[in-house]
Amino acid sequence: MTSPDKVKWLQERTTLGILSPEVLDAIAQAIEEQVVPAQKTLVSEGTSPEALYILVEGQLESDNTNQSNPAFARGFLPGSVIHLQELLLDELAEFTITAVTECHLWFIPAAKFRDLVSQYSEITQAFSRQLAQELAQVTSALSYEQERSVALRPYLVTKAQRGIVGTSRYAVRLREQIREAAADRKSVDIFGEPGLEKDNIAALIHYSSPQRRQPIIKVNCGILQTSGADLFGRAGGKPGLLEWLGEGSLILNNIQDLPTELLPSMEKLLKTGKYTPVPRPGEPVAEPRSSNARILIVSEKTQATIERCVGHIIKVPPLRVRKADIKAQVEYYTSLYVRARGLPKPHITPEALRRLQSYDFPGNLKELKNLVERAIVQAGERRELTEEIFWSADTKKKQFRVNLLNAYPGLRRFLRSSWWPDRINYGFTVAAFAILVGVLFIGPQTRDRNFALNLFWAWWWPFFLFLFPFLGRVWCAVCPFMIYGEITQKLSLWLWPRKLKRWPREKAEKWGGWFVFGLFSLIFLWEELWHLENTAYLSACLLLLITAGAMIFSALFERRFWCRYLCPIGGMNGLFAKLSMTELRAQQGICSATCTTYQCYKGGPEKGEGMETNGCPLYSHPAQLEDNRDCVLCMTCLKACPHRSVEFNLRPPGIELWTTHVHRKYEVALLFLLLGGVYLHRLPEILSGLGLQLDLTNFWLHLGLSLLALIIPVAVTFLGYGLIQLFQFGCKPRSFVELAYGYLPLVLGGNLAHYLRLGLGEGGRILPVTFATFGLSGEQLPVLVAHPAVMSFLQGVTLIFSVLLTIVLTQKIARQPLRAMLGQHLAAIALGVSMWAIIVF
C-alpha cells in the first residue's frame, strides 16, 4: 500500500483522521508492518509501550488483572489505534493484548513516534481536543443518566424475587409460558387471583429476556394521572416514563384500576407502539412518538379491550389447584426465612403438611409465606412445625367438623379391619337374610306369630329411621340386597368370564331417580292394598323383588349400579342421609397434592398403609363428595387410602342442605311421596277422623283413596309456596324445588312417629313371637312393651321437634327473613298438626 493510500485509510478508518494531511503523510512514511499469529500476546500489562499500533486486519482482545473494574477489558477491531494515550502521557500499558485471530498491524516504534510528536505539536493538540469532546459526551450522557435514574428510581424493580417453585404440571406450564414470553418483545397480560406474585412473574419475563440489562419499572395504574402526563410526558416539556424507559420494560400493575380516560391511549400504545405526549391547554395535539418499551400488564381479571391488544396471555393458577407444589413452597419459604436470620431449619411434620394441603389459601402464595413465617416464630426453639401451629389454615368446609377417626383411633382400626363390613356381611347377613325370607314364606303369616315379619316391620323400620340422623346411609353397608348382588356378580364372572358394562351415567342421572320414585309408589300401594305389613309371604316377595333387581343389574353392570341409581330403599336412605350429623369425606388438598393412583376410586394393590381394594362400589371419590347421598359408609376408601386423607367427621346435622347441596326434582318427588306415605299408612284414622264410613275392602275405592292420601300433603306444601309468592315482603323467593328440602325433618319425623308404635308396642314381643313361629308356647317369656301414654308422648315429641327443625332448616336454606317464609312455616305446622291428629290420638 502506497503512502497516499495509507493517508486515505488513516483518514477514513481511524481516530487519527482529525489530523492534517501533512501530519498524516509523515505518520504514513514512518509506518512499519507486522503480522501477529493467533493467540500470541502483543503487549503485556504494566510494561512500557514499544510502539504505536494500528490494527488493519484481524481481532485483538484485552485483559487485565484489575478485578475491581473488569469493565476495562475490551476487544479491538480494524481501525483501532493502540497506545496513543500511553505514548503521549508517558504511561504504562494498562492491558495485556492478545490476538484472537491472525492480525495484520501497522506500527510506529515508540522513539519514532515521540520524534513525530515533538516535530508536529498538532498531534498533541488534536488528542487534547478529542479528549475534550469525549469528556463532553460522557458528561452529557452522565447527566442524562442521572436525570433518567431520578425519574425511574421510585418505580424501579431491581430484581426478580424468586423463580416458579414446584414440579406440578401447572408450575411446569407457567415456566414454559415465561420462557415463551421472554423470547420476544410482545406485550404480555398476566392475570390471576390476589397473592400470586404476578408482578414477580413480570420481572422474571424481563430478566430472562435479552433486554435484561435495561431498566424495568412497575407503576400502579390506580395512581396514574387521568391526563396520562406522568406516563406519556408533556409536549415540549417534561418527558414521561415511557421516554425515560427506552428499551426497558413497563409493568402496569392492576390494569383494572386504569382511569377510563387512558384506555384509548393504552390500546393505541399496545397495538402500534406509539403514544402522544399530553399537550398544554390551548396548544395543538403533538406528533405521536414511538416507544421501544415492553409493556407487561398485571391484573386480577382479563380486560376485554386490553386482551385483544397483547401478544401473550398468562393465566397464573391459584395455589388451591397446585396442591402438589405446597411442600416445595413450604420448604422454600422456610429456607429463605431461617437463612436470613441464621436459624436452624425446622422440619414440618406430615400432619402439618396435610393440613396445609387441605386448605384452599384464598390469599395464595402470600398467605402461605405468612403462615410459614408465623409458624417458625411460634415454634421457637422447637425443630418441628406441627399441625397445631398452622391452626389458622382451616377451610370453611372444615368448620364445625371433628374427625372421629383421629379422636378415636380404635374406631379407625375397626373400620379398616375385615370385620367392617365383609365379615358381618358374608359371615352373618347373607345367611340370616336367607333364613328370614324362608321363615316369611313357610312360617305363620301374621306379625304376632312370625318373628321374621316382626323384625322387618317392628324392628327394622323404626331402628333405621332413628339411625339416619346419626349415621346416614349406613344400612347400605350391610344391606343383604347388595350382598346377593355382589355374589351374583362374582359367580357370573366366574361362570361366564367377560367385561361388565360401564355405567350409562347420563341416562341414570336423568331417569334413575324417577325410576326409584315410581317403584316406591308401587311398593306403597302394594303395601296398603294387600296389607304387606301383616302378610309374611308378600313381605318376602317384596324383599326378593328388590334383591332380584340388585342381582340382575349386578350381573350386567360394574360395581353397584342398582344401589346407586335404582334401589328404592337406597333412594330413601340417600335422601334421609342428608340430615345426618356424620359424613365421610377426604381432604381435597392431600388427594390433589399427594395421590396419583386414586385407588379409593379405581381400586388397586396395597400401597403404604393402603390396603388392596376394588375401589368405591358406588364410583364416588371421597374428595369430591358434597352430599351424603352417594356414600354408603362401606369404608373402602378409608382402607385403600395410603395418605390418611379420608375422614369420618362429626358435623352439624344436615349442613350440606344449606351449603354445598344440589337440588334435584326427582329427590323432591320422592320426599313428598314419603310424606304422603305417612298419611297412606294412617288411612283408616283419616277416614275415622273425617267421620266417613267407607268400605276399604272395595279395591278400586281403596286405590282411589290411597292415591288421594299420597297427593293431599303435596297440595298443602304447594299452598304454602303460593303464600310465599303472594306475600314476598320485598324478597324474591327461591324455587319450590330448593325450598322443598326444608320439609325433610318433618318427613323423617312423621315416618318415625308412625313406626314408633310398632317398635314400642310389638318389638318387645320378639321372644314369644319367635317361639310361636315354630309352634311353641312362649306365654311365659319376658315381654318389653311401652305404655300407650309413653308411646303417644314420644310420638308427639318427635312431631314437635320435626316441625321446629323444619322451620329452622327452611330458614337456613332460604336465607331470608322469617316473615318471608311464613307460608312454608304455616304449611309445616299444618302438616305437623294433621299428623298429630292421625298418629298420636
Tab-separated table of C-alpha atoms in Angstrom, residues 114-513:
chain	number	residue	atom	x	y	z
A	114	ARG	CA	7.886	10.675	20.060
A	115	ASP	CA	10.040	12.400	17.415
A	116	LEU	CA	6.902	12.970	15.311
A	117	VAL	CA	5.073	14.403	18.351
A	118	SER	CA	7.934	16.820	19.085
A	119	GLN	CA	8.091	17.782	15.402
A	120	TYR	CA	4.294	18.204	14.962
A	121	SER	CA	2.588	19.771	18.011
A	122	GLU	CA	-0.721	19.340	16.161
A	123	ILE	CA	-0.757	15.699	17.258
A	124	THR	CA	-0.910	16.670	20.945
A	125	GLN	CA	-3.497	19.429	20.306
A	126	ALA	CA	-5.720	17.086	18.298
A	127	PHE	CA	-5.537	14.492	21.024
A	128	SER	CA	-6.491	17.142	23.623
A	129	ARG	CA	-9.471	18.250	21.502
A	130	GLN	CA	-10.565	14.623	21.138
A	131	LEU	CA	-10.335	14.060	24.884
A	132	ALA	CA	-12.350	17.253	25.497
A	133	GLN	CA	-15.061	16.129	23.048
A	134	GLU	CA	-15.207	12.668	24.592
A	135	LEU	CA	-15.381	14.214	28.068
A	136	ALA	CA	-18.274	16.471	26.970
A	137	GLN	CA	-20.091	13.465	25.525
A	138	VAL	CA	-19.525	11.465	28.689
A	139	THR	CA	-20.676	14.383	30.832
A	140	SER	CA	-23.801	14.798	28.740
A	141	ALA	CA	-24.535	11.073	28.879
A	142	LEU	CA	-23.916	11.029	32.616
A	143	SER	CA	-26.239	13.984	33.129
A	144	TYR	CA	-28.932	12.234	31.069
A	145	GLU	CA	-28.490	9.012	33.017
A	146	GLN	CA	-28.727	10.900	36.305
A	147	GLU	CA	-31.988	12.543	35.238
A	148	ARG	CA	-33.246	9.191	33.967
A	149	SER	CA	-32.279	7.487	37.198
A	150	VAL	CA	-34.070	10.137	39.270
A	151	ALA	CA	-37.213	9.813	37.135
A	152	LEU	CA	-37.280	5.997	37.199
A	153	ARG	CA	-35.949	5.332	40.721
A	154	PRO	CA	-39.359	5.392	42.518
A	155	TYR	CA	-40.654	2.706	40.175
A	156	LEU	CA	-37.577	0.509	39.636
A	157	VAL	CA	-37.782	-3.259	40.047
A	158	THR	CA	-34.222	-4.191	40.881
A	159	LYS	CA	-34.578	-7.965	40.559
A	160	ALA	CA	-36.987	-10.886	40.384
A	161	GLN	CA	-37.679	-12.163	43.883
A	162	ARG	CA	-37.796	-15.864	43.004
A	163	GLY	CA	-38.489	-18.360	40.242
A	164	ILE	CA	-41.521	-20.621	39.909
A	165	VAL	CA	-41.301	-23.216	42.685
A	166	GLY	CA	-42.747	-26.700	42.230
A	167	THR	CA	-42.966	-29.610	39.823
A	168	SER	CA	-46.717	-29.818	39.185
A	169	ARG	CA	-47.989	-29.558	35.627
A	170	TYR	CA	-49.200	-26.045	36.465
A	171	ALA	CA	-45.724	-24.954	37.562
A	172	VAL	CA	-44.105	-26.557	34.508
A	173	ARG	CA	-46.580	-24.861	32.165
A	174	LEU	CA	-46.055	-21.493	33.876
A	175	ARG	CA	-42.293	-21.749	33.399
A	176	GLU	CA	-42.847	-22.577	29.725
A	177	GLN	CA	-45.080	-19.523	29.290
A	178	ILE	CA	-42.465	-17.289	30.928
A	179	ARG	CA	-39.778	-18.611	28.545
A	180	GLU	CA	-42.038	-18.075	25.536
A	181	ALA	CA	-42.857	-14.513	26.610
A	182	ALA	CA	-39.179	-13.704	27.280
A	183	ALA	CA	-38.148	-14.797	23.784
A	184	ASP	CA	-39.715	-11.769	22.023
A	185	ARG	CA	-40.725	-8.177	22.680
A	186	LYS	CA	-44.508	-8.618	22.533
A	187	SER	CA	-46.669	-7.228	25.331
A	188	VAL	CA	-47.910	-9.655	27.996
A	189	ASP	CA	-51.121	-9.811	30.046
A	190	ILE	CA	-50.549	-11.653	33.353
A	191	PHE	CA	-53.736	-12.210	35.358
A	192	GLY	CA	-54.850	-14.258	38.328
A	193	GLU	CA	-56.154	-14.076	41.886
A	194	PRO	CA	-54.601	-11.803	44.545
A	195	GLY	CA	-51.458	-13.053	46.289
A	196	LEU	CA	-49.967	-14.920	43.307
A	197	GLU	CA	-46.976	-12.566	42.942
A	198	LYS	CA	-47.896	-11.757	39.338
A	199	ASP	CA	-45.571	-8.736	39.327
A	200	ASN	CA	-42.688	-11.101	40.118
A	201	ILE	CA	-43.639	-13.169	37.056
A	202	ALA	CA	-43.431	-9.962	35.006
A	203	ALA	CA	-39.942	-9.364	36.448
A	204	LEU	CA	-38.973	-12.957	35.579
A	205	ILE	CA	-40.001	-12.348	31.961
A	206	HIS	CA	-37.854	-9.185	31.784
A	207	TYR	CA	-34.773	-10.653	33.451
A	208	SER	CA	-34.975	-13.761	31.253
A	209	SER	CA	-35.021	-11.677	28.064
A	210	PRO	CA	-32.095	-10.262	26.024
A	211	GLN	CA	-33.008	-6.799	27.388
A	212	ARG	CA	-32.295	-7.844	30.967
A	213	ARG	CA	-29.726	-5.016	31.373
A	214	GLN	CA	-32.354	-2.402	30.544
A	215	PRO	CA	-34.405	-0.943	33.437
A	216	ILE	CA	-37.761	-2.364	34.464
A	217	ILE	CA	-40.297	-0.274	36.377
A	218	LYS	CA	-43.660	-1.015	37.993
A	219	VAL	CA	-46.459	1.543	38.003
A	220	ASN	CA	-49.756	1.128	39.844
A	221	CYS	CA	-52.478	2.150	37.392
A	222	GLY	CA	-54.662	3.499	40.174
A	223	ILE	CA	-52.278	6.424	40.829
A	224	LEU	CA	-51.766	7.494	37.207
A	225	GLN	CA	-52.988	10.951	36.265
A	226	THR	CA	-56.135	10.912	34.162
A	227	SER	CA	-54.309	13.067	31.592
A	228	GLY	CA	-51.546	10.470	31.276
A	229	ALA	CA	-48.814	13.116	31.626
A	230	ASP	CA	-46.715	11.045	34.034
A	231	LEU	CA	-46.712	8.132	31.572
A	232	PHE	CA	-46.622	9.904	28.193
A	233	GLY	CA	-44.975	13.193	29.180
A	234	ARG	CA	-45.911	16.700	28.078
A	235	ALA	CA	-45.414	18.087	24.607
A	236	GLY	CA	-42.369	20.369	24.687
A	237	GLY	CA	-41.976	19.789	28.406
A	238	LYS	CA	-41.105	17.137	30.965
A	239	PRO	CA	-40.569	13.646	29.436
A	240	GLY	CA	-42.821	10.815	30.565
A	241	LEU	CA	-41.870	7.416	31.943
A	242	LEU	CA	-42.076	5.794	28.508
A	243	GLU	CA	-39.429	8.168	27.112
A	244	TRP	CA	-37.116	7.702	30.083
A	245	LEU	CA	-37.564	3.920	29.919
A	246	GLY	CA	-36.123	3.496	26.425
A	247	GLU	CA	-35.944	-0.224	25.613
A	248	GLY	CA	-36.756	-1.270	29.175
A	249	SER	CA	-39.947	-2.910	30.470
A	250	LEU	CA	-43.008	-1.263	31.991
A	251	ILE	CA	-45.189	-3.226	34.429
A	252	LEU	CA	-48.700	-1.795	34.563
A	253	ASN	CA	-49.955	-3.175	37.868
A	254	ASN	CA	-53.716	-3.565	38.448
A	255	ILE	CA	-54.750	-2.546	34.944
A	256	GLN	CA	-58.387	-2.753	36.080
A	257	ASP	CA	-57.743	0.468	38.054
A	258	LEU	CA	-56.540	2.365	34.972
A	259	PRO	CA	-58.516	5.625	34.529
A	260	THR	CA	-61.078	5.134	31.775
A	261	GLU	CA	-59.773	8.298	30.066
A	262	LEU	CA	-56.468	6.497	29.403
A	263	LEU	CA	-57.938	3.325	27.866
A	264	PRO	CA	-57.870	4.578	24.226
A	265	SER	CA	-54.267	5.783	24.602
A	266	MET	CA	-53.261	2.484	26.182
A	267	GLU	CA	-54.906	0.478	23.381
A	268	LYS	CA	-53.034	2.604	20.825
A	269	LEU	CA	-49.740	2.047	22.642
A	270	LEU	CA	-50.249	-1.729	22.774
A	271	LYS	CA	-51.358	-2.029	19.144
A	272	THR	CA	-48.951	0.388	17.419
A	273	GLY	CA	-46.191	1.075	19.945
A	274	LYS	CA	-46.902	4.793	19.645
A	275	TYR	CA	-48.136	7.376	22.104
A	276	THR	CA	-48.930	11.088	22.060
A	277	PRO	CA	-47.461	13.444	24.673
A	278	VAL	CA	-50.071	15.448	26.550
A	279	PRO	CA	-50.354	18.991	25.097
A	280	ARG	CA	-50.634	22.058	27.286
A	281	PRO	CA	-54.036	23.797	27.416
A	282	GLY	CA	-54.698	25.696	24.198
A	283	GLU	CA	-51.835	24.037	22.319
A	284	PRO	CA	-52.327	21.760	19.278
A	285	VAL	CA	-52.020	17.986	19.571
A	286	ALA	CA	-48.395	16.879	19.483
A	287	GLU	CA	-46.924	14.453	16.978
A	288	PRO	CA	-47.093	10.782	18.046
A	289	ARG	CA	-43.862	9.240	19.289
A	290	SER	CA	-42.638	5.673	19.109
A	291	SER	CA	-41.915	3.714	22.244
A	292	ASN	CA	-39.442	0.856	22.401
A	293	ALA	CA	-40.547	-0.144	25.910
A	294	ARG	CA	-42.072	-3.545	26.523
A	295	ILE	CA	-45.463	-3.490	28.254
A	296	LEU	CA	-46.211	-6.114	30.941
A	297	ILE	CA	-49.778	-5.921	32.242
A	298	VAL	CA	-50.749	-7.352	35.642
A	299	SER	CA	-54.392	-7.751	36.665
A	300	GLU	CA	-56.770	-9.918	38.648
A	301	LYS	CA	-59.061	-10.422	35.650
A	302	THR	CA	-58.593	-10.059	31.930
A	303	GLN	CA	-59.868	-6.847	30.378
A	304	ALA	CA	-61.589	-7.488	27.057
A	305	THR	CA	-60.257	-4.310	25.425
A	306	ILE	CA	-56.701	-4.975	26.616
A	307	GLU	CA	-56.737	-8.715	25.913
A	308	ARG	CA	-57.224	-8.117	22.177
A	309	CYS	CA	-54.092	-5.943	22.008
A	310	VAL	CA	-51.452	-8.072	23.764
A	311	GLY	CA	-49.161	-10.695	22.293
A	312	HIS	CA	-49.096	-13.141	25.236
A	313	ILE	CA	-51.705	-14.011	27.846
A	314	ILE	CA	-50.594	-15.832	31.013
A	315	LYS	CA	-53.199	-17.068	33.493
A	316	VAL	CA	-51.479	-17.713	36.815
A	317	PRO	CA	-53.097	-20.742	38.505
A	318	PRO	CA	-54.216	-20.286	42.129
A	319	LEU	CA	-52.449	-22.238	44.844
A	320	ARG	CA	-55.526	-24.370	45.552
A	321	VAL	CA	-55.071	-26.167	42.209
A	322	ARG	CA	-51.313	-26.526	42.762
A	323	LYS	CA	-51.504	-28.544	45.972
A	324	ALA	CA	-48.649	-30.750	44.736
A	325	ASP	CA	-46.335	-27.708	44.970
A	326	ILE	CA	-47.190	-26.796	48.565
A	327	LYS	CA	-44.478	-28.980	50.075
A	328	ALA	CA	-41.805	-27.405	47.851
A	329	GLN	CA	-43.158	-23.922	48.559
A	330	VAL	CA	-43.083	-24.517	52.327
A	331	GLU	CA	-39.504	-25.801	52.115
A	332	TYR	CA	-38.509	-22.774	50.050
A	333	TYR	CA	-40.108	-20.178	52.331
A	334	THR	CA	-38.675	-21.931	55.385
A	335	SER	CA	-35.160	-21.878	53.887
A	336	LEU	CA	-35.465	-18.190	52.996
A	337	TYR	CA	-36.595	-17.210	56.486
A	338	VAL	CA	-34.080	-19.219	58.511
A	339	ARG	CA	-31.146	-18.326	56.222
A	340	ALA	CA	-31.868	-14.616	56.574
A	341	ARG	CA	-31.865	-14.894	60.382
A	342	GLY	CA	-29.248	-17.561	60.907
A	343	LEU	CA	-31.704	-20.036	62.454
A	344	PRO	CA	-31.633	-23.836	62.294
A	345	LYS	CA	-34.098	-25.129	59.712
A	346	PRO	CA	-37.159	-26.800	61.326
A	347	HIS	CA	-38.844	-29.941	59.997
A	348	ILE	CA	-42.519	-29.848	59.011
A	349	THR	CA	-44.489	-32.902	60.144
A	350	PRO	CA	-46.623	-34.919	57.678
A	351	GLU	CA	-49.774	-33.977	59.635
A	352	ALA	CA	-48.965	-30.270	59.341
A	353	LEU	CA	-48.312	-30.657	55.620
A	354	ARG	CA	-51.647	-32.453	55.185
A	355	ARG	CA	-53.414	-29.596	56.963
A	356	LEU	CA	-51.813	-27.073	54.627
A	357	GLN	CA	-52.690	-29.195	51.602
A	358	SER	CA	-56.303	-29.398	52.708
A	359	TYR	CA	-56.543	-25.590	52.927
A	360	ASP	CA	-57.624	-23.566	49.884
A	361	PHE	CA	-55.430	-20.479	50.554
A	362	PRO	CA	-57.628	-17.583	49.422
A	363	GLY	CA	-54.542	-15.368	49.840
A	364	ASN	CA	-52.457	-17.793	47.723
A	365	LEU	CA	-48.631	-17.584	47.920
A	366	LYS	CA	-48.529	-14.515	50.153
A	367	GLU	CA	-50.789	-16.212	52.692
A	368	LEU	CA	-48.687	-19.381	52.610
A	369	LYS	CA	-45.497	-17.380	53.142
A	370	ASN	CA	-47.030	-15.545	56.105
A	371	LEU	CA	-48.286	-18.824	57.605
A	372	VAL	CA	-44.850	-20.425	57.327
A	373	GLU	CA	-43.019	-17.451	58.843
A	374	ARG	CA	-45.534	-17.180	61.696
A	375	ALA	CA	-45.239	-20.908	62.342
A	376	ILE	CA	-41.441	-20.676	62.607
A	377	VAL	CA	-41.756	-17.813	65.088
A	378	GLN	CA	-44.349	-19.682	67.147
A	379	ALA	CA	-42.298	-22.883	67.112
A	380	GLY	CA	-39.430	-21.031	68.815
A	381	GLU	CA	-36.612	-23.399	69.650
A	382	ARG	CA	-38.549	-26.473	68.593
A	383	ARG	CA	-37.221	-28.191	65.492
A	384	GLU	CA	-40.670	-29.271	64.230
A	385	LEU	CA	-43.561	-27.375	62.675
A	386	THR	CA	-46.559	-29.348	63.904
A	387	GLU	CA	-50.193	-29.337	62.877
A	388	GLU	CA	-51.363	-27.154	65.780
A	389	ILE	CA	-49.070	-24.298	64.738
A	390	PHE	CA	-50.973	-23.979	61.474
A	391	TRP	CA	-54.276	-23.567	63.320
A	392	SER	CA	-55.414	-20.756	61.001
A	393	ALA	CA	-55.170	-22.982	57.917
A	394	ASP	CA	-58.696	-24.329	58.332
A	395	THR	CA	-61.177	-24.026	55.499
A	396	LYS	CA	-64.837	-23.168	55.849
A	397	LYS	CA	-65.551	-26.737	54.793
A	398	LYS	CA	-63.712	-27.841	57.940
A	399	GLN	CA	-65.569	-25.531	60.270
A	400	PHE	CA	-67.629	-27.281	62.941
A	401	ARG	CA	-66.155	-30.674	61.943
A	402	VAL	CA	-64.441	-33.198	64.188
A	403	ASN	CA	-62.658	-36.133	62.580
A	404	LEU	CA	-63.819	-39.106	64.653
A	405	LEU	CA	-61.064	-41.299	63.198
A	406	ASN	CA	-58.422	-39.109	64.839
A	407	ALA	CA	-60.395	-38.657	68.051
A	408	TYR	CA	-60.977	-42.404	68.405
A	409	PRO	CA	-58.113	-44.478	66.929
A	410	GLY	CA	-59.973	-47.665	67.884
A	411	LEU	CA	-62.785	-46.668	65.536
A	412	ARG	CA	-60.266	-46.277	62.694
A	413	ARG	CA	-58.848	-49.740	63.402
A	414	PHE	CA	-62.318	-51.315	63.414
A	415	LEU	CA	-63.474	-49.627	60.208
A	416	ARG	CA	-60.229	-50.639	58.451
A	417	SER	CA	-60.488	-54.210	59.690
A	418	SER	CA	-62.024	-57.128	57.809
A	419	TRP	CA	-64.957	-57.048	60.222
A	420	TRP	CA	-66.428	-53.933	58.601
A	421	PRO	CA	-68.355	-54.797	56.632
A	422	ASP	CA	-67.134	-58.002	54.946
A	423	ARG	CA	-67.205	-60.395	57.894
A	424	ILE	CA	-70.561	-59.027	59.027
A	425	ASN	CA	-71.982	-59.328	55.514
A	426	TYR	CA	-70.630	-62.699	54.465
A	427	GLY	CA	-70.394	-64.251	57.905
A	428	PHE	CA	-73.835	-63.280	59.190
A	429	THR	CA	-76.119	-61.173	56.976
A	430	VAL	CA	-76.021	-63.394	53.896
A	431	ALA	CA	-77.219	-66.401	55.893
A	432	ALA	CA	-79.572	-64.513	58.192
A	433	PHE	CA	-81.389	-62.928	55.246
A	434	ALA	CA	-81.930	-66.288	53.573
A	435	ILE	CA	-83.316	-67.718	56.804
A	436	LEU	CA	-85.629	-64.733	57.323
A	437	VAL	CA	-87.022	-64.955	53.788
A	438	GLY	CA	-87.557	-68.701	54.232
A	439	VAL	CA	-89.416	-68.127	57.531
A	440	LEU	CA	-91.574	-65.482	55.834
A	441	PHE	CA	-92.609	-67.973	53.186
A	442	ILE	CA	-93.156	-71.100	55.232
A	443	GLY	CA	-93.933	-69.737	58.692
A	444	PRO	CA	-97.145	-68.274	60.094
A	445	GLN	CA	-98.357	-65.333	58.033
A	446	THR	CA	-99.258	-62.770	60.710
A	447	ARG	CA	-96.965	-60.402	62.570
A	448	ASP	CA	-97.935	-61.712	66.009
A	449	ARG	CA	-96.784	-65.240	65.117
A	450	ASN	CA	-93.847	-64.734	62.696
A	451	PHE	CA	-90.639	-63.324	64.154
A	452	ALA	CA	-89.242	-62.503	60.677
A	453	LEU	CA	-92.259	-60.319	59.926
A	454	ASN	CA	-91.931	-58.776	63.370
A	455	LEU	CA	-88.225	-57.993	62.735
A	456	PHE	CA	-88.946	-56.438	59.369
A	457	TRP	CA	-91.796	-54.115	60.393
A	458	ALA	CA	-91.400	-53.561	64.145
A	459	TRP	CA	-87.593	-53.541	64.353
A	460	TRP	CA	-86.006	-52.623	61.033
A	461	TRP	CA	-88.150	-49.624	60.087
A	462	PRO	CA	-88.110	-47.678	63.380
A	463	PHE	CA	-84.468	-48.557	64.111
A	464	PHE	CA	-83.032	-47.291	60.841
A	465	LEU	CA	-85.337	-44.283	60.678
A	466	PHE	CA	-83.931	-43.379	64.091
A	467	LEU	CA	-80.375	-44.067	62.853
A	468	PHE	CA	-80.469	-41.801	59.773
A	469	PRO	CA	-79.710	-38.558	61.676
A	470	PHE	CA	-76.659	-40.219	63.224
A	471	LEU	CA	-75.074	-42.484	60.609
A	472	GLY	CA	-76.777	-41.598	57.347
A	473	ARG	CA	-76.817	-44.383	54.792
A	474	VAL	CA	-75.067	-46.938	56.983
A	475	TRP	CA	-77.755	-49.592	56.294
A	476	CYS	CA	-76.477	-49.811	52.715
A	477	ALA	CA	-73.086	-51.004	54.008
A	478	VAL	CA	-74.676	-54.182	55.421
A	479	CYS	CA	-77.653	-54.427	53.060
A	480	PRO	CA	-78.479	-58.037	52.040
A	481	PHE	CA	-79.765	-56.906	48.629
A	482	MET	CA	-76.311	-55.611	47.813
A	483	ILE	CA	-74.584	-58.681	49.245
A	484	TYR	CA	-76.525	-61.036	46.986
A	485	GLY	CA	-75.893	-58.678	44.086
A	486	GLU	CA	-72.135	-58.922	44.669
A	487	ILE	CA	-72.322	-62.719	44.993
A	488	THR	CA	-74.230	-62.886	41.689
A	489	GLN	CA	-71.642	-60.628	40.045
A	490	LYS	CA	-68.722	-62.791	41.177
A	491	LEU	CA	-70.415	-66.060	40.255
A	492	SER	CA	-71.476	-64.827	36.825
A	493	LEU	CA	-67.945	-63.653	36.050
A	494	TRP	CA	-66.556	-66.986	37.190
A	495	LEU	CA	-69.018	-68.984	35.108
A	496	TRP	CA	-69.017	-66.599	32.156
A	497	PRO	CA	-65.791	-64.539	32.047
A	498	ARG	CA	-66.473	-61.193	30.393
A	499	LYS	CA	-66.147	-57.485	30.875
A	500	LEU	CA	-69.118	-55.972	32.672
A	501	LYS	CA	-70.879	-52.996	31.126
A	502	ARG	CA	-69.888	-49.496	32.080
A	503	TRP	CA	-72.493	-47.359	33.758
A	504	PRO	CA	-74.753	-45.282	31.487
A	505	ARG	CA	-74.245	-42.376	33.872
A	506	GLU	CA	-76.006	-39.678	31.875
A	507	LYS	CA	-79.203	-41.685	31.463
A	508	ALA	CA	-79.041	-42.997	35.019
A	509	GLU	CA	-78.663	-39.480	36.452
A	510	LYS	CA	-81.598	-38.309	34.362
A	511	TRP	CA	-84.036	-41.188	34.821
A	512	GLY	CA	-82.772	-43.266	37.770
A	513	GLY	CA	-84.388	-41.035	40.396
